[in-house]
Amino acid sequence: MDNTQKQIILTGDRPTGRLHLGHYVGSLRRRVELQNSGKFDEINILIADDQALTDNADNPGKIRDNIINVVLDYLSVGIDPNKTTICVQSALPALHALTFYYMNLVSTARLSRNPTVKAEIQMRGFADEGLPAGFFAYPVSQAADITAFDATVVPVGEDQLPMIEQTREIVEKFNRTYGETLVLPKAMIPENLMQRRLPGVDGKAKMSKSLGNCIYLSDDSKTVKKQVNGKMFTDPTHLRIEDPGHTEGNVVFTYLDAFCTDDDFKRFLPDYANLDEMKDHYRRGGLGDGTCKKFLINVLEETLGPIRAERSKWAADIDAVYDILLTGTKKAQEKTNATLARVQSAMRIDYFKDRSIIGDWERLLRNAEA
Ligand code: TRP
């Protein structure tokens, strides 16, 4: 295999909604850094619309309508189509074929043990309603995604570790059964706690559209203000400004941890040199939530303003966005088709590449006699 030394990234998202600050902190920011680090030979981002269908089969329109939105989100945070290939899963038939072969290398018992899928089954009520086989098996399709691109590195959140583990098992089993063919990938998870998970503005563990607790990358400044001032959870024991307050579990401070820099203090809140000083004051008492929220809004605008500007630039030229996706997808088709060909030839089911594989009549006769 000539791909073993190359450093190749594959990562992806289910296009079930616009991307929000949780995505930004948890993955997008990192992807842009990795893209610009110059350390990787190839970077691919897969819009996993087929995976999204495994629990939205009755609503393909929801996924369809979010594909361009997600591409816009990528472009607006700084994903550069000259450095990163952005592609759509459903237009890559090699992934479907690979999934079908890999299914035979995994037991249903093994799939049932996947903790992330288990939790998702609970959350979606599939335990009572009936579990779609496609949803149950989506980790296998994710293994197809990863191996089809010969990915060596898969940057993901912690909840995706079981998928990478499953992929590695499939790779090992495939290579043992059919000969060294597939590249063994590694997960790359966020190093610091701050990148792991940004809570919703209401303090719930996760930002989710149905809870209305998200700040979207595409939200205008009025909406951001409304979410922070109107909904952001602070410290319920901090009733009067003079009262001592808690910064732990206080969403305003969690967001400041994720976004603010010392420079932001110089510009917007020169009473403090840094976040530690501000937190100390809040804990002692005497610092009001209103001041903290106002500062946070300024800090968030520092990040969101440029993203919003970039988004509206691209949104004014949707033809170009569509073209970026088409070009990326074509490139991905070539790559994934090549992997499928390699897989089929390792399995010796490439019957029409080499006539002797099924067309050596003398060998068949000999075997029949033996
Ligand atoms: N399962 C991932 C998620 O829900 C999305 C995804 C699909 C993915 N295919 C992938 C991530 C391949 C990394 C690599 O976020």
PDB file of N, CA and C in Angstrom, residues 201-203 228 231-254 279 281-290 292-293:
ATOM      1  N   VAL A 201     -27.458  27.142  26.309  1.00  0.00           N
ATOM      2  CA  VAL A 201     -27.525  28.381  27.091  1.00  0.00           C
ATOM      3  C   VAL A 201     -28.303  28.176  28.391  1.00  0.00           C
ATOM      4  N   ASP A 202     -29.173  27.169  28.415  1.00  0.00           N
ATOM      5  CA  ASP A 202     -29.967  26.897  29.615  1.00  0.00           C
ATOM      6  C   ASP A 202     -29.224  26.031  30.628  1.00  0.00           C
ATOM      7  N   GLY A 203     -27.984  25.635  30.287  1.00  0.00           N
ATOM      8  CA  GLY A 203     -27.197  24.822  31.203  1.00  0.00           C
ATOM      9  C   GLY A 203     -27.340  23.329  30.972  1.00  0.00           C
ATOM     10  N   VAL A 228     -28.499  35.156  25.246  1.00  0.00           N
ATOM     11  CA  VAL A 228     -27.657  35.365  26.427  1.00  0.00           C
ATOM     12  C   VAL A 228     -28.451  36.092  27.517  1.00  0.00           C
ATOM     13  N   LYS A 231     -31.977  33.905  28.198  1.00  0.00           N
ATOM     14  CA  LYS A 231     -32.052  32.482  28.545  1.00  0.00           C
ATOM     15  C   LYS A 231     -30.854  31.934  29.275  1.00  0.00           C
ATOM     16  N   MET A 232     -29.738  32.675  29.281  1.00  0.00           N
ATOM     17  CA  MET A 232     -28.533  32.023  29.789  1.00  0.00           C
ATOM     18  C   MET A 232     -28.576  31.843  31.298  1.00  0.00           C
ATOM     19  N   PHE A 233     -28.331  30.599  31.705  1.00  0.00           N
ATOM     20  CA  PHE A 233     -28.347  30.173  33.092  1.00  0.00           C
ATOM     21  C   PHE A 233     -27.091  30.689  33.813  1.00  0.00           C
ATOM     22  N   THR A 234     -27.297  31.308  34.995  1.00  0.00           N
ATOM     23  CA  THR A 234     -26.120  31.780  35.737  1.00  0.00           C
ATOM     24  C   THR A 234     -26.020  31.056  37.077  1.00  0.00           C
ATOM     25  N   ASP A 235     -26.152  31.776  38.156  1.00  0.00           N
ATOM     26  CA  ASP A 235     -26.070  31.153  39.482  1.00  0.00           C
ATOM     27  C   ASP A 235     -27.330  31.522  40.260  1.00  0.00           C
ATOM     28  N   PRO A 236     -28.208  30.561  40.468  1.00  0.00           N
ATOM     29  CA  PRO A 236     -29.491  30.855  41.119  1.00  0.00           C
ATOM     30  C   PRO A 236     -29.327  31.338  42.567  1.00  0.00           C
ATOM     31  N   THR A 237     -28.162  31.122  43.164  1.00  0.00           N
ATOM     32  CA  THR A 237     -27.971  31.577  44.551  1.00  0.00           C
ATOM     33  C   THR A 237     -27.439  33.014  44.597  1.00  0.00           C
ATOM     34  N   HIS A 238     -27.102  33.544  43.451  1.00  0.00           N
ATOM     35  CA  HIS A 238     -26.519  34.885  43.365  1.00  0.00           C
ATOM     36  C   HIS A 238     -27.662  35.866  43.109  1.00  0.00           C
ATOM     37  N   LEU A 239     -28.361  36.229  44.223  1.00  0.00           N
ATOM     38  CA  LEU A 239     -29.596  36.998  44.057  1.00  0.00           C
ATOM     39  C   LEU A 239     -29.334  38.493  43.937  1.00  0.00           C
ATOM     40  N   ARG A 240     -28.488  39.009  44.847  1.00  0.00           N
ATOM     41  CA  ARG A 240     -28.151  40.433  44.763  1.00  0.00           C
ATOM     42  C   ARG A 240     -26.703  40.554  44.324  1.00  0.00           C
ATOM     43  N   ILE A 241     -26.382  41.700  43.727  1.00  0.00           N
ATOM     44  CA  ILE A 241     -25.027  41.887  43.209  1.00  0.00           C
ATOM     45  C   ILE A 241     -23.973  41.639  44.292  1.00  0.00           C
ATOM     46  N   GLU A 242     -24.275  42.063  45.523  1.00  0.00           N
ATOM     47  CA  GLU A 242     -23.282  41.925  46.605  1.00  0.00           C
ATOM     48  C   GLU A 242     -23.067  40.469  47.037  1.00  0.00           C
ATOM     49  N   ASP A 243     -24.042  39.603  46.735  1.00  0.00           N
ATOM     50  CA  ASP A 243     -23.918  38.208  47.177  1.00  0.00           C
ATOM     51  C   ASP A 243     -22.710  37.543  46.522  1.00  0.00           C
ATOM     52  N   PRO A 244     -22.049  36.641  47.269  1.00  0.00           N
ATOM     53  CA  PRO A 244     -21.005  35.833  46.628  1.00  0.00           C
ATOM     54  C   PRO A 244     -21.637  34.926  45.561  1.00  0.00           C
ATOM     55  N   GLY A 245     -20.933  34.717  44.472  1.00  0.00           N
ATOM     56  CA  GLY A 245     -21.499  33.904  43.388  1.00  0.00           C
ATOM     57  C   GLY A 245     -20.636  32.691  43.059  1.00  0.00           C
ATOM     58  N   HIS A 246     -21.224  31.774  42.309  1.00  0.00           N
ATOM     59  CA  HIS A 246     -20.503  30.574  41.852  1.00  0.00           C
ATOM     60  C   HIS A 246     -20.194  30.691  40.362  1.00  0.00           C
ATOM     61  N   THR A 247     -18.977  30.365  40.011  1.00  0.00           N
ATOM     62  CA  THR A 247     -18.625  30.382  38.585  1.00  0.00           C
ATOM     63  C   THR A 247     -18.704  28.980  37.980  1.00  0.00           C
ATOM     64  N   GLU A 248     -18.591  27.958  38.842  1.00  0.00           N
ATOM     65  CA  GLU A 248     -18.744  26.576  38.361  1.00  0.00           C
ATOM     66  C   GLU A 248     -20.204  26.325  38.022  1.00  0.00           C
ATOM     67  N   GLY A 249     -20.450  25.732  36.877  1.00  0.00           N
ATOM     68  CA  GLY A 249     -21.837  25.446  36.500  1.00  0.00           C
ATOM     69  C   GLY A 249     -22.592  26.695  36.080  1.00  0.00           C
ATOM     70  N   ASN A 250     -21.915  27.817  36.060  1.00  0.00           N
ATOM     71  CA  ASN A 250     -22.503  29.074  35.612  1.00  0.00           C
ATOM     72  C   ASN A 250     -22.183  29.218  34.126  1.00  0.00           C
ATOM     73  N   VAL A 251     -23.225  29.145  33.317  1.00  0.00           N
ATOM     74  CA  VAL A 251     -22.996  29.024  31.861  1.00  0.00           C
ATOM     75  C   VAL A 251     -22.242  30.228  31.291  1.00  0.00           C
ATOM     76  N   VAL A 252     -22.502  31.415  31.866  1.00  0.00           N
ATOM     77  CA  VAL A 252     -21.786  32.599  31.367  1.00  0.00           C
ATOM     78  C   VAL A 252     -20.278  32.372  31.480  1.00  0.00           C
ATOM     79  N   PHE A 253     -19.852  31.823  32.603  1.00  0.00           N
ATOM     80  CA  PHE A 253     -18.413  31.603  32.796  1.00  0.00           C
ATOM     81  C   PHE A 253     -17.902  30.414  31.968  1.00  0.00           C
ATOM     82  N   THR A 254     -18.760  29.421  31.783  1.00  0.00           N
ATOM     83  CA  THR A 254     -18.350  28.307  30.925  1.00  0.00           C
ATOM     84  C   THR A 254     -18.066  28.814  29.512  1.00  0.00           C
ATOM     85  N   LYS A 279     -13.428  36.233  37.703  1.00  0.00           N
ATOM     86  CA  LYS A 279     -14.073  35.161  38.471  1.00  0.00           C
ATOM     87  C   LYS A 279     -13.926  35.402  39.971  1.00  0.00           C
ATOM     88  N   HIS A 281     -13.710  38.175  41.535  1.00  0.00           N
ATOM     89  CA  HIS A 281     -14.641  39.215  41.951  1.00  0.00           C
ATOM     90  C   HIS A 281     -16.069  38.663  42.048  1.00  0.00           C
ATOM     91  N   TYR A 282     -16.441  37.859  41.080  1.00  0.00           N
ATOM     92  CA  TYR A 282     -17.788  37.283  41.073  1.00  0.00           C
ATOM     93  C   TYR A 282     -18.000  36.415  42.313  1.00  0.00           C
ATOM     94  N   ARG A 283     -16.980  35.646  42.660  1.00  0.00           N
ATOM     95  CA  ARG A 283     -17.089  34.747  43.819  1.00  0.00           C
ATOM     96  C   ARG A 283     -17.169  35.537  45.121  1.00  0.00           C
ATOM     97  N   ARG A 284     -16.391  36.608  45.179  1.00  0.00           N
ATOM     98  CA  ARG A 284     -16.404  37.451  46.393  1.00  0.00           C
ATOM     99  C   ARG A 284     -17.747  38.145  46.567  1.00  0.00           C
ATOM    100  N   GLY A 285     -18.400  38.469  45.470  1.00  0.00           N
ATOM    101  CA  GLY A 285     -19.613  39.279  45.496  1.00  0.00           C
ATOM    102  C   GLY A 285     -19.299  40.671  44.986  1.00  0.00           C
ATOM    103  N   GLY A 286     -20.328  41.321  44.417  1.00  0.00           N
ATOM    104  CA  GLY A 286     -20.116  42.678  43.928  1.00  0.00           C
ATOM    105  C   GLY A 286     -20.060  42.784  42.417  1.00  0.00           C
ATOM    106  N   LEU A 287     -20.116  41.657  41.744  1.00  0.00           N
ATOM    107  CA  LEU A 287     -20.129  41.695  40.271  1.00  0.00           C
ATOM    108  C   LEU A 287     -21.457  41.119  39.783  1.00  0.00           C
ATOM    109  N   GLY A 288     -22.199  41.920  39.052  1.00  0.00           N
ATOM    110  CA  GLY A 288     -23.542  41.515  38.650  1.00  0.00           C
ATOM    111  C   GLY A 288     -23.568  40.690  37.374  1.00  0.00           C
ATOM    112  N   ASP A 289     -24.620  39.877  37.244  1.00  0.00           N
ATOM    113  CA  ASP A 289     -24.785  39.046  36.050  1.00  0.00           C
ATOM    114  C   ASP A 289     -24.913  39.891  34.783  1.00  0.00           C
ATOM    115  N   GLY A 290     -25.549  41.060  34.920  1.00  0.00           N
ATOM    116  CA  GLY A 290     -25.738  41.924  33.757  1.00  0.00           C
ATOM    117  C   GLY A 290     -24.409  42.322  33.124  1.00  0.00           C
ATOM    118  N   CYS A 292     -21.566  40.730  33.439  1.00  0.00           N
ATOM    119  CA  CYS A 292     -20.929  39.523  32.887  1.00  0.00           C
ATOM    120  C   CYS A 292     -21.526  39.176  31.529  1.00  0.00           C
ATOM    121  N   LYS A 293     -22.849  39.276  31.438  1.00  0.00           N
ATOM    122  CA  LYS A 293     -23.517  38.918  30.184  1.00  0.00           C
ATOM    123  C   LYS A 293     -23.165  39.898  29.073  1.00  0.00           C
TER     124      LYS A 293
END
